[in-house]
Structure formats: C-alpha cells, structure tokens
C-alpha cells in the first residue's frame, strides 16, 4: 500500500496540533523532515552500516562551530554489553540496548590540550566557563545535524540526556581522558513500526516568538491553549499528567535531576576548571 505524503499544511498542523495552521509560504524536503521529527524508543535489530554512520558524522561536521575550534568528539558504541552497561547508567532505558548504535557526543578539549603541550603553548582560555559552553553548544549543533541526516534516511533517533546522571561512570566506561566530557547520547536505528511514534506538539509560536522585546505576560493565554492541545497527545500515549505538571515536577528539586545537580562537580573532576 502506498503511504500518502503529508502536505506542508498537515506537517505544520501536526507540529502544533492546530486545526487551522497558516499555509507555509515556502516548503521543501528539508522542512518536511524537520517538521516530522519524533522521538523513537522502540527499534528493530537491523544494523546501521558504517557507510551510513560516516555520512551522519560528515553531516555533523558540517554544522557551525565557534571559531572553527571543533571542540567536540563522538564515540560510536555498538558492542551489546557496553550498550547494556551504559543503559544501566542512564536509568535502564531499553532502547539504548535495542538500537544498533549509540552515539555519545562529548565536549572535547583534550585534542587542543595535546596540541598546546606539543608546542609548549599556553591554553589558559580553555579553563573558562565560556569555553566549556562552546564545547557543549558545538556538540549539540553537530548532533542535531546528525539527527536531521538520520531522519532524512528513514532512521529514528532519540537523545539520551541521562548519560549525565553518572558522568564519572560513563567516562570510565568509554575511556574518556581528562578534558573530555560526555554531554549526551543519541540512539540511532530503524524504528519499530509497532511503536507508532507520534509527533509531539510544541508550544504555540506566540509563546516563544517575541518581537523587539520580551513579553512574559503575553505568554499566559498561549500556554493555556497548549495545555489543551498536548492533552490529546498525552491521552494517546496513556499519560495522565498535564504539560505544566510534568515540567514543574522535572525541576521541583535536586532529587528530580537524577544526579545531574552534580554537573559542576563532575566537570571539575574531569579537568574542566570553569573559571
């Protein structure tokens, strides 16, 4: 059976669950892939070939990088036992084990440290918080390019922020040297059609797009509208909580961060001085 291709209007409608979305002024296949993004948490055992992996990494390396520093690296983990150990460190997420490859994206200053040591050159600027930000941001930009590339090829993805729950243990498992920090994981594989992963609606643009100056008060009505729309999604996923309840619970206390409240300490332990 031939599957119908969603129209541009339908793709935007899915993203916002807006029954009357504006007709997009322009459209192309890249925009189609971006609007159809969804998190996939059930995978087939079909492998992701090395040739495909190399293509995803070249797409990642095509992302912007601050001052061309390129202060990120990625570790491709295929070994089932290593994936299982990493899954245990990340809250026993089964899709890490199911999928054929887990990509662990790192902020990586070890490469530049080595260059500086080879030349007996100073590298004081790498010890500042700004530089650490650059490593995290560059890794995120690169990974998101890889996500778009993977999904354009029919693959599924989901980010694994929970690798930051126990960063020292993750570093030991991956053999990370000082000045290399695991920022997040990215599961990549062939989606299991039985999961029927859905496009999760986002806040209305009026809640996130400000013009000229920031207006907090104007967001209230649009957030309330979003609660109604995303309730349909949660009902389909058999989730009872509202969006507001879920996000407030996620940030209610240090305990809710599942160990990530130690991030500064963990970075310091791994050679990031954060002046």
PDB file of C-alpha atoms in Angstrom:
ATOM      1  CA  UNK A   1       0.000   0.000   0.000  1.00  0.00           C
ATOM      2  CA  UNK A   2       1.378   3.409  -0.948  1.00  0.00           C
ATOM      3  CA  UNK A   3       1.666   5.748   2.018  1.00  0.00           C
ATOM      4  CA  UNK A   4       0.380   9.264   1.414  1.00  0.00           C
ATOM      5  CA  UNK A   5       2.893  12.070   1.740  1.00  0.00           C
ATOM      6  CA  UNK A   6       1.790  14.730   4.255  1.00  0.00           C
ATOM      7  CA  UNK A   7       1.176  18.147   2.795  1.00  0.00           C
ATOM      8  CA  UNK A   8       3.096  21.166   4.143  1.00  0.00           C
ATOM      9  CA  UNK A   9      -0.038  22.378   5.923  1.00  0.00           C
ATOM     10  CA  UNK A  10      -0.537  18.946   7.507  1.00  0.00           C
ATOM     11  CA  UNK A  11       3.079  18.818   8.696  1.00  0.00           C
ATOM     12  CA  UNK A  12       2.753  22.199  10.437  1.00  0.00           C
ATOM     13  CA  UNK A  13      -0.634  21.176  11.824  1.00  0.00           C
ATOM     14  CA  UNK A  14       0.939  18.056  13.366  1.00  0.00           C
ATOM     15  CA  UNK A  15       3.700  20.103  14.995  1.00  0.00           C
ATOM     16  CA  UNK A  16       1.246  22.428  16.747  1.00  0.00           C
ATOM     17  CA  UNK A  17      -1.973  20.359  16.753  1.00  0.00           C
ATOM     18  CA  UNK A  18      -3.538  23.474  15.330  1.00  0.00           C
ATOM     19  CA  UNK A  19      -6.625  22.665  13.260  1.00  0.00           C
ATOM     20  CA  UNK A  20      -6.222  25.869  11.267  1.00  0.00           C
ATOM     21  CA  UNK A  21      -2.491  26.341  10.593  1.00  0.00           C
ATOM     22  CA  UNK A  22      -1.341  29.010   8.183  1.00  0.00           C
ATOM     23  CA  UNK A  23      -0.287  27.727   4.768  1.00  0.00           C
ATOM     24  CA  UNK A  24       3.545  27.786   4.679  1.00  0.00           C
ATOM     25  CA  UNK A  25       4.871  30.447   2.334  1.00  0.00           C
ATOM     26  CA  UNK A  26       7.695  28.119   1.214  1.00  0.00           C
ATOM     27  CA  UNK A  27       8.367  24.413   1.528  1.00  0.00           C
ATOM     28  CA  UNK A  28      10.942  21.762   0.660  1.00  0.00           C
ATOM     29  CA  UNK A  29      12.034  18.277   1.703  1.00  0.00           C
ATOM     30  CA  UNK A  30      14.354  19.577   4.446  1.00  0.00           C
ATOM     31  CA  UNK A  31      11.455  21.400   6.082  1.00  0.00           C
ATOM     32  CA  UNK A  32       9.366  18.240   5.772  1.00  0.00           C
ATOM     33  CA  UNK A  33      11.988  16.178   7.636  1.00  0.00           C
ATOM     34  CA  UNK A  34      12.360  18.820  10.357  1.00  0.00           C
ATOM     35  CA  UNK A  35       8.621  19.088  10.983  1.00  0.00           C
ATOM     36  CA  UNK A  36       8.160  15.307  11.111  1.00  0.00           C
ATOM     37  CA  UNK A  37      10.775  14.771  13.846  1.00  0.00           C
ATOM     38  CA  UNK A  38       9.648  12.473  16.639  1.00  0.00           C
ATOM     39  CA  UNK A  39      11.468  10.606  19.399  1.00  0.00           C
ATOM     40  CA  UNK A  40      11.715   6.869  18.712  1.00  0.00           C
ATOM     41  CA  UNK A  41      12.003   4.490  21.670  1.00  0.00           C
ATOM     42  CA  UNK A  42      11.494   1.103  20.011  1.00  0.00           C
ATOM     43  CA  UNK A  43      13.899  -0.208  17.371  1.00  0.00           C
ATOM     44  CA  UNK A  44      14.390  -3.122  15.032  1.00  0.00           C
ATOM     45  CA  UNK A  45      17.631  -5.087  15.193  1.00  0.00           C
ATOM     46  CA  UNK A  46      18.616  -4.106  11.621  1.00  0.00           C
ATOM     47  CA  UNK A  47      22.178  -2.705  11.602  1.00  0.00           C
ATOM     48  CA  UNK A  48      23.223   0.822  10.689  1.00  0.00           C
ATOM     49  CA  UNK A  49      26.130   0.303   8.235  1.00  0.00           C
ATOM     50  CA  UNK A  50      29.466   2.042   8.734  1.00  0.00           C
ATOM     51  CA  UNK A  51      28.921   3.900   5.454  1.00  0.00           C
ATOM     52  CA  UNK A  52      25.733   5.402   6.896  1.00  0.00           C
ATOM     53  CA  UNK A  53      27.486   6.231  10.166  1.00  0.00           C
ATOM     54  CA  UNK A  54      30.228   8.070   8.265  1.00  0.00           C
ATOM     55  CA  UNK A  55      27.574  10.055   6.410  1.00  0.00           C
ATOM     56  CA  UNK A  56      25.916  11.060   9.684  1.00  0.00           C
ATOM     57  CA  UNK A  57      29.261  12.230  11.052  1.00  0.00           C
ATOM     58  CA  UNK A  58      30.077  14.235   7.932  1.00  0.00           C
ATOM     59  CA  UNK A  59      26.669  15.899   8.317  1.00  0.00           C
ATOM     60  CA  UNK A  60      27.523  16.589  11.971  1.00  0.00           C
ATOM     61  CA  UNK A  61      30.853  18.116  10.981  1.00  0.00           C
ATOM     62  CA  UNK A  62      29.011  20.380   8.547  1.00  0.00           C
ATOM     63  CA  UNK A  63      27.377  22.172  11.495  1.00  0.00           C
ATOM     64  CA  UNK A  64      28.656  25.572  12.644  1.00  0.00           C
ATOM     65  CA  UNK A  65      31.493  25.509  15.172  1.00  0.00           C
ATOM     66  CA  UNK A  66      32.651  28.506  17.183  1.00  0.00           C
ATOM     67  CA  UNK A  67      35.905  29.958  15.766  1.00  0.00           C
ATOM     68  CA  UNK A  68      36.416  26.606  13.999  1.00  0.00           C
ATOM     69  CA  UNK A  69      37.631  25.205  17.331  1.00  0.00           C
ATOM     70  CA  UNK A  70      35.780  21.914  16.698  1.00  0.00           C
ATOM     71  CA  UNK A  71      35.830  21.083  20.405  1.00  0.00           C
ATOM     72  CA  UNK A  72      33.646  18.002  20.241  1.00  0.00           C
ATOM     73  CA  UNK A  73      34.066  14.312  19.512  1.00  0.00           C
ATOM     74  CA  UNK A  74      31.649  11.398  19.280  1.00  0.00           C
ATOM     75  CA  UNK A  75      32.009   7.764  20.345  1.00  0.00           C
ATOM     76  CA  UNK A  76      30.002   5.186  18.377  1.00  0.00           C
ATOM     77  CA  UNK A  77      29.059   2.314  20.676  1.00  0.00           C
ATOM     78  CA  UNK A  78      27.864  -0.911  19.031  1.00  0.00           C
ATOM     79  CA  UNK A  79      29.022  -3.578  21.496  1.00  0.00           C
ATOM     80  CA  UNK A  80      25.853  -5.005  23.133  1.00  0.00           C
ATOM     81  CA  UNK A  81      27.463  -5.430  26.539  1.00  0.00           C
ATOM     82  CA  UNK A  82      28.829  -1.894  26.603  1.00  0.00           C
ATOM     83  CA  UNK A  83      25.465  -0.527  25.482  1.00  0.00           C
ATOM     84  CA  UNK A  84      23.809  -2.505  28.278  1.00  0.00           C
ATOM     85  CA  UNK A  85      26.178  -1.042  30.867  1.00  0.00           C
ATOM     86  CA  UNK A  86      25.587   2.475  29.562  1.00  0.00           C
ATOM     87  CA  UNK A  87      21.830   1.850  29.553  1.00  0.00           C
ATOM     88  CA  UNK A  88      22.038   0.863  33.219  1.00  0.00           C
ATOM     89  CA  UNK A  89      23.879   4.115  33.996  1.00  0.00           C
ATOM     90  CA  UNK A  90      21.179   6.048  32.114  1.00  0.00           C
ATOM     91  CA  UNK A  91      18.206   4.703  34.040  1.00  0.00           C
ATOM     92  CA  UNK A  92      17.786   1.351  32.253  1.00  0.00           C
ATOM     93  CA  UNK A  93      16.418   2.786  29.015  1.00  0.00           C
ATOM     94  CA  UNK A  94      15.686  -0.293  26.888  1.00  0.00           C
ATOM     95  CA  UNK A  95      16.021   1.493  23.541  1.00  0.00           C
ATOM     96  CA  UNK A  96      19.745   2.025  24.169  1.00  0.00           C
ATOM     97  CA  UNK A  97      20.137  -1.752  24.075  1.00  0.00           C
ATOM     98  CA  UNK A  98      17.630  -2.322  21.273  1.00  0.00           C
ATOM     99  CA  UNK A  99      19.112   0.088  18.743  1.00  0.00           C
ATOM    100  CA  UNK A 100      22.214  -0.949  16.790  1.00  0.00           C
ATOM    101  CA  UNK A 101      24.277   2.109  17.692  1.00  0.00           C
ATOM    102  CA  UNK A 102      24.553   4.653  20.490  1.00  0.00           C
ATOM    103  CA  UNK A 103      26.437   7.844  19.667  1.00  0.00           C
ATOM    104  CA  UNK A 104      27.931   9.558  22.717  1.00  0.00           C
ATOM    105  CA  UNK A 105      28.662  13.218  21.993  1.00  0.00           C
ATOM    106  CA  UNK A 106      31.394  14.873  24.043  1.00  0.00           C
ATOM    107  CA  UNK A 107      32.792  18.304  24.725  1.00  0.00           C
ATOM    108  CA  UNK A 108      36.433  17.634  23.879  1.00  0.00           C
ATOM    109  CA  UNK A 109      39.327  19.885  24.885  1.00  0.00           C
ATOM    110  CA  UNK A 110      41.850  17.044  25.121  1.00  0.00           C
ATOM    111  CA  UNK A 111      42.684  17.425  21.436  1.00  0.00           C
ATOM    112  CA  UNK A 112      43.594  21.105  21.836  1.00  0.00           C
ATOM    113  CA  UNK A 113      45.411  20.396  25.117  1.00  0.00           C
ATOM    114  CA  UNK A 114      47.583  17.891  23.284  1.00  0.00           C
ATOM    115  CA  UNK A 115      48.362  20.418  20.556  1.00  0.00           C
ATOM    116  CA  UNK A 116      49.267  23.035  23.161  1.00  0.00           C
ATOM    117  CA  UNK A 117      51.524  20.608  25.007  1.00  0.00           C
ATOM    118  CA  UNK A 118      53.247  19.627  21.765  1.00  0.00           C
ATOM    119  CA  UNK A 119      54.104  23.284  21.170  1.00  0.00           C
ATOM    120  CA  UNK A 120      54.571  24.299  24.832  1.00  0.00           C
ATOM    121  CA  UNK A 121      51.850  26.871  24.159  1.00  0.00           C
ATOM    122  CA  UNK A 122      49.571  28.448  26.805  1.00  0.00           C
ATOM    123  CA  UNK A 123      45.890  27.464  26.813  1.00  0.00           C
ATOM    124  CA  UNK A 124      44.544  29.482  29.723  1.00  0.00           C
ATOM    125  CA  UNK A 125      41.389  30.443  27.827  1.00  0.00           C
ATOM    126  CA  UNK A 126      40.246  26.820  27.746  1.00  0.00           C
ATOM    127  CA  UNK A 127      39.766  26.879  31.526  1.00  0.00           C
ATOM    128  CA  UNK A 128      36.976  29.456  31.486  1.00  0.00           C
ATOM    129  CA  UNK A 129      33.243  28.742  31.662  1.00  0.00           C
ATOM    130  CA  UNK A 130      32.786  30.334  28.238  1.00  0.00           C
ATOM    131  CA  UNK A 131      34.983  27.712  26.610  1.00  0.00           C
ATOM    132  CA  UNK A 132      33.082  24.881  28.283  1.00  0.00           C
ATOM    133  CA  UNK A 133      29.854  26.412  26.956  1.00  0.00           C
ATOM    134  CA  UNK A 134      31.352  26.347  23.476  1.00  0.00           C
ATOM    135  CA  UNK A 135      32.109  22.634  23.802  1.00  0.00           C
ATOM    136  CA  UNK A 136      28.558  21.836  24.886  1.00  0.00           C
ATOM    137  CA  UNK A 137      26.990  24.056  22.232  1.00  0.00           C
ATOM    138  CA  UNK A 138      29.185  22.751  19.425  1.00  0.00           C
ATOM    139  CA  UNK A 139      28.359  19.155  20.396  1.00  0.00           C
ATOM    140  CA  UNK A 140      24.637  19.948  20.361  1.00  0.00           C
ATOM    141  CA  UNK A 141      24.806  21.662  16.970  1.00  0.00           C
ATOM    142  CA  UNK A 142      26.730  18.740  15.490  1.00  0.00           C
ATOM    143  CA  UNK A 143      24.386  16.129  16.956  1.00  0.00           C
ATOM    144  CA  UNK A 144      21.300  17.904  15.681  1.00  0.00           C
ATOM    145  CA  UNK A 145      22.744  17.902  12.168  1.00  0.00           C
ATOM    146  CA  UNK A 146      23.224  14.146  12.568  1.00  0.00           C
ATOM    147  CA  UNK A 147      19.598  13.780  13.702  1.00  0.00           C
ATOM    148  CA  UNK A 148      18.278  15.544  10.618  1.00  0.00           C
ATOM    149  CA  UNK A 149      20.558  13.497   8.383  1.00  0.00           C
ATOM    150  CA  UNK A 150      19.487  10.230  10.032  1.00  0.00           C
ATOM    151  CA  UNK A 151      15.792  11.023   9.804  1.00  0.00           C
ATOM    152  CA  UNK A 152      16.134  12.056   6.160  1.00  0.00           C
ATOM    153  CA  UNK A 153      17.370   8.482   5.552  1.00  0.00           C
ATOM    154  CA  UNK A 154      14.380   6.934   7.320  1.00  0.00           C
ATOM    155  CA  UNK A 155      16.215   6.213  10.570  1.00  0.00           C
ATOM    156  CA  UNK A 156      14.875   7.002  14.020  1.00  0.00           C
ATOM    157  CA  UNK A 157      16.634   8.826  16.844  1.00  0.00           C
ATOM    158  CA  UNK A 158      16.250   9.822  20.474  1.00  0.00           C
ATOM    159  CA  UNK A 159      18.577  11.840  22.690  1.00  0.00           C
ATOM    160  CA  UNK A 160      19.832  10.355  25.972  1.00  0.00           C
ATOM    161  CA  UNK A 161      20.442  13.179  28.430  1.00  0.00           C
ATOM    162  CA  UNK A 162      20.512  10.653  31.275  1.00  0.00           C
ATOM    163  CA  UNK A 163      24.145   9.832  30.470  1.00  0.00           C
ATOM    164  CA  UNK A 164      24.799  12.893  32.655  1.00  0.00           C
ATOM    165  CA  UNK A 165      23.236  11.109  35.648  1.00  0.00           C
ATOM    166  CA  UNK A 166      26.531   9.344  36.402  1.00  0.00           C
ATOM    167  CA  UNK A 167      29.165  11.108  34.302  1.00  0.00           C
ATOM    168  CA  UNK A 168      32.202   9.673  36.102  1.00  0.00           C
ATOM    169  CA  UNK A 169      30.996   6.109  35.477  1.00  0.00           C
ATOM    170  CA  UNK A 170      30.207   6.917  31.833  1.00  0.00           C
ATOM    171  CA  UNK A 171      33.691   8.399  31.404  1.00  0.00           C
ATOM    172  CA  UNK A 172      35.260   5.247  32.854  1.00  0.00           C
ATOM    173  CA  UNK A 173      33.198   3.009  30.568  1.00  0.00           C
ATOM    174  CA  UNK A 174      34.214   4.978  27.473  1.00  0.00           C
ATOM    175  CA  UNK A 175      37.826   5.600  28.493  1.00  0.00           C
ATOM    176  CA  UNK A 176      37.407   9.383  28.363  1.00  0.00           C
ATOM    177  CA  UNK A 177      40.590  11.267  29.272  1.00  0.00           C
ATOM    178  CA  UNK A 178      40.572  14.497  31.289  1.00  0.00           C
ATOM    179  CA  UNK A 179      39.018  17.421  29.421  1.00  0.00           C
ATOM    180  CA  UNK A 180      36.546  15.177  27.545  1.00  0.00           C
ATOM    181  CA  UNK A 181      33.007  15.132  28.946  1.00  0.00           C
ATOM    182  CA  UNK A 182      30.003  13.098  27.758  1.00  0.00           C
ATOM    183  CA  UNK A 183      27.313  15.701  27.041  1.00  0.00           C
ATOM    184  CA  UNK A 184      24.531  13.333  25.908  1.00  0.00           C
ATOM    185  CA  UNK A 185      23.872  10.204  23.923  1.00  0.00           C
ATOM    186  CA  UNK A 186      21.953   9.735  20.689  1.00  0.00           C
ATOM    187  CA  UNK A 187      20.314   6.427  19.837  1.00  0.00           C
ATOM    188  CA  UNK A 188      20.146   5.732  16.088  1.00  0.00           C
ATOM    189  CA  UNK A 189      18.396   2.838  14.380  1.00  0.00           C
ATOM    190  CA  UNK A 190      15.481   1.601  12.330  1.00  0.00           C
ATOM    191  CA  UNK A 191      12.172   2.445  14.045  1.00  0.00           C
ATOM    192  CA  UNK A 192       9.909  -0.428  15.043  1.00  0.00           C
ATOM    193  CA  UNK A 193       6.645   0.370  13.205  1.00  0.00           C
ATOM    194  CA  UNK A 194       4.704  -1.213  16.070  1.00  0.00           C
ATOM    195  CA  UNK A 195       5.612   1.716  18.318  1.00  0.00           C
ATOM    196  CA  UNK A 196       3.690   4.202  16.173  1.00  0.00           C
ATOM    197  CA  UNK A 197       5.763   7.126  17.452  1.00  0.00           C
ATOM    198  CA  UNK A 198       3.840  10.394  17.171  1.00  0.00           C
ATOM    199  CA  UNK A 199       4.885  13.972  16.528  1.00  0.00           C
ATOM    200  CA  UNK A 200       4.789  15.720  19.909  1.00  0.00           C
ATOM    201  CA  UNK A 201       3.108  19.132  19.697  1.00  0.00           C
ATOM    202  CA  UNK A 202       5.099  22.191  20.710  1.00  0.00           C
ATOM    203  CA  UNK A 203       4.101  25.449  22.333  1.00  0.00           C
ATOM    204  CA  UNK A 204       2.357  27.904  20.006  1.00  0.00           C
ATOM    205  CA  UNK A 205       4.742  30.274  18.300  1.00  0.00           C
ATOM    206  CA  UNK A 206       3.098  33.152  20.153  1.00  0.00           C
ATOM    207  CA  UNK A 207       4.515  31.701  23.388  1.00  0.00           C
ATOM    208  CA  UNK A 208       8.120  31.557  22.173  1.00  0.00           C
ATOM    209  CA  UNK A 209       8.447  34.187  19.430  1.00  0.00           C
ATOM    210  CA  UNK A 210       8.932  37.715  20.792  1.00  0.00           C
ATOM    211  CA  UNK A 211       9.231  40.780  18.609  1.00  0.00           C
ATOM    212  CA  UNK A 212      11.697  43.521  19.512  1.00  0.00           C
ATOM    213  CA  UNK A 213      11.388  42.976  23.304  1.00  0.00           C
ATOM    214  CA  UNK A 214      10.479  40.092  25.610  1.00  0.00           C
ATOM    215  CA  UNK A 215       6.859  39.916  26.837  1.00  0.00           C
ATOM    216  CA  UNK A 216       6.264  37.361  29.600  1.00  0.00           C
ATOM    217  CA  UNK A 217       2.661  38.336  30.381  1.00  0.00           C
ATOM    218  CA  UNK A 218       1.539  37.733  26.806  1.00  0.00           C
ATOM    219  CA  UNK A 219       2.508  34.059  27.014  1.00  0.00           C
ATOM    220  CA  UNK A 220      -0.130  33.017  29.578  1.00  0.00           C
ATOM    221  CA  UNK A 221      -3.055  32.560  27.201  1.00  0.00           C
ATOM    222  CA  UNK A 222      -0.957  30.665  24.672  1.00  0.00           C
ATOM    223  CA  UNK A 223       0.463  28.302  27.298  1.00  0.00           C
ATOM    224  CA  UNK A 224      -3.087  27.619  28.479  1.00  0.00           C
ATOM    225  CA  UNK A 225      -4.069  26.863  24.892  1.00  0.00           C
ATOM    226  CA  UNK A 226      -1.111  24.477  24.619  1.00  0.00           C
ATOM    227  CA  UNK A 227      -2.273  22.556  27.689  1.00  0.00           C
ATOM    228  CA  UNK A 228      -5.461  21.685  25.836  1.00  0.00           C
ATOM    229  CA  UNK A 229      -3.671  20.601  22.669  1.00  0.00           C
ATOM    230  CA  UNK A 230      -0.982  18.486  24.274  1.00  0.00           C
ATOM    231  CA  UNK A 231      -3.568  16.786  26.494  1.00  0.00           C
ATOM    232  CA  UNK A 232      -4.698  14.934  23.362  1.00  0.00           C
ATOM    233  CA  UNK A 233      -1.146  13.701  22.770  1.00  0.00           C
ATOM    234  CA  UNK A 234      -0.712  12.573  26.368  1.00  0.00           C
ATOM    235  CA  UNK A 235      -4.043  10.727  26.216  1.00  0.00           C
ATOM    236  CA  UNK A 236      -2.853   8.871  23.105  1.00  0.00           C
ATOM    237  CA  UNK A 237       0.341   7.931  24.974  1.00  0.00           C
ATOM    238  CA  UNK A 238      -1.665   6.925  28.058  1.00  0.00           C
ATOM    239  CA  UNK A 239      -0.009   9.626  30.142  1.00  0.00           C
ATOM    240  CA  UNK A 240      -2.184  11.374  32.708  1.00  0.00           C
ATOM    241  CA  UNK A 241      -0.181  14.474  33.629  1.00  0.00           C
ATOM    242  CA  UNK A 242      -0.547  17.897  32.110  1.00  0.00           C
ATOM    243  CA  UNK A 243       2.468  19.560  30.485  1.00  0.00           C
ATOM    244  CA  UNK A 244       2.710  22.072  33.327  1.00  0.00           C
ATOM    245  CA  UNK A 245       2.652  19.319  35.948  1.00  0.00           C
ATOM    246  CA  UNK A 246       5.327  17.347  34.084  1.00  0.00           C
ATOM    247  CA  UNK A 247       7.767  20.219  33.617  1.00  0.00           C
ATOM    248  CA  UNK A 248       7.343  21.534  37.163  1.00  0.00           C
ATOM    249  CA  UNK A 249       7.880  18.034  38.566  1.00  0.00           C
ATOM    250  CA  UNK A 250      11.018  17.717  36.432  1.00  0.00           C
ATOM    251  CA  UNK A 251      12.500  20.818  38.084  1.00  0.00           C
ATOM    252  CA  UNK A 252      10.928  20.521  41.538  1.00  0.00           C
ATOM    253  CA  UNK A 253      14.083  19.566  43.419  1.00  0.00           C
ATOM    254  CA  UNK A 254      17.668  18.387  43.109  1.00  0.00           C
ATOM    255  CA  UNK A 255      16.417  14.812  43.504  1.00  0.00           C
ATOM    256  CA  UNK A 256      14.316  15.213  40.355  1.00  0.00           C
ATOM    257  CA  UNK A 257      17.510  15.895  38.391  1.00  0.00           C
ATOM    258  CA  UNK A 258      18.641  12.276  38.938  1.00  0.00           C
ATOM    259  CA  UNK A 259      22.220  13.144  39.830  1.00  0.00           C
ATOM    260  CA  UNK A 260      22.659  15.953  37.337  1.00  0.00           C
ATOM    261  CA  UNK A 261      22.709  18.532  40.123  1.00  0.00           C
ATOM    262  CA  UNK A 262      26.380  17.455  40.449  1.00  0.00           C
ATOM    263  CA  UNK A 263      27.248  18.672  36.963  1.00  0.00           C
ATOM    264  CA  UNK A 264      29.698  21.387  38.064  1.00  0.00           C
ATOM    265  CA  UNK A 265      31.430  18.945  40.414  1.00  0.00           C
ATOM    266  CA  UNK A 266      31.581  16.285  37.712  1.00  0.00           C
ATOM    267  CA  UNK A 267      33.045  18.704  35.179  1.00  0.00           C
ATOM    268  CA  UNK A 268      35.671  19.796  37.703  1.00  0.00           C
ATOM    269  CA  UNK A 269      36.528  16.177  38.435  1.00  0.00           C
ATOM    270  CA  UNK A 270      37.142  15.669  34.738  1.00  0.00           C
ATOM    271  CA  UNK A 271      39.517  18.585  34.269  1.00  0.00           C
ATOM    272  CA  UNK A 272      37.133  21.445  33.406  1.00  0.00           C
ATOM    273  CA  UNK A 273      38.207  24.261  35.704  1.00  0.00           C
ATOM    274  CA  UNK A 274      35.296  26.647  34.949  1.00  0.00           C
ATOM    275  CA  UNK A 275      36.888  29.937  35.987  1.00  0.00           C
TER     276      UNK A 275
END
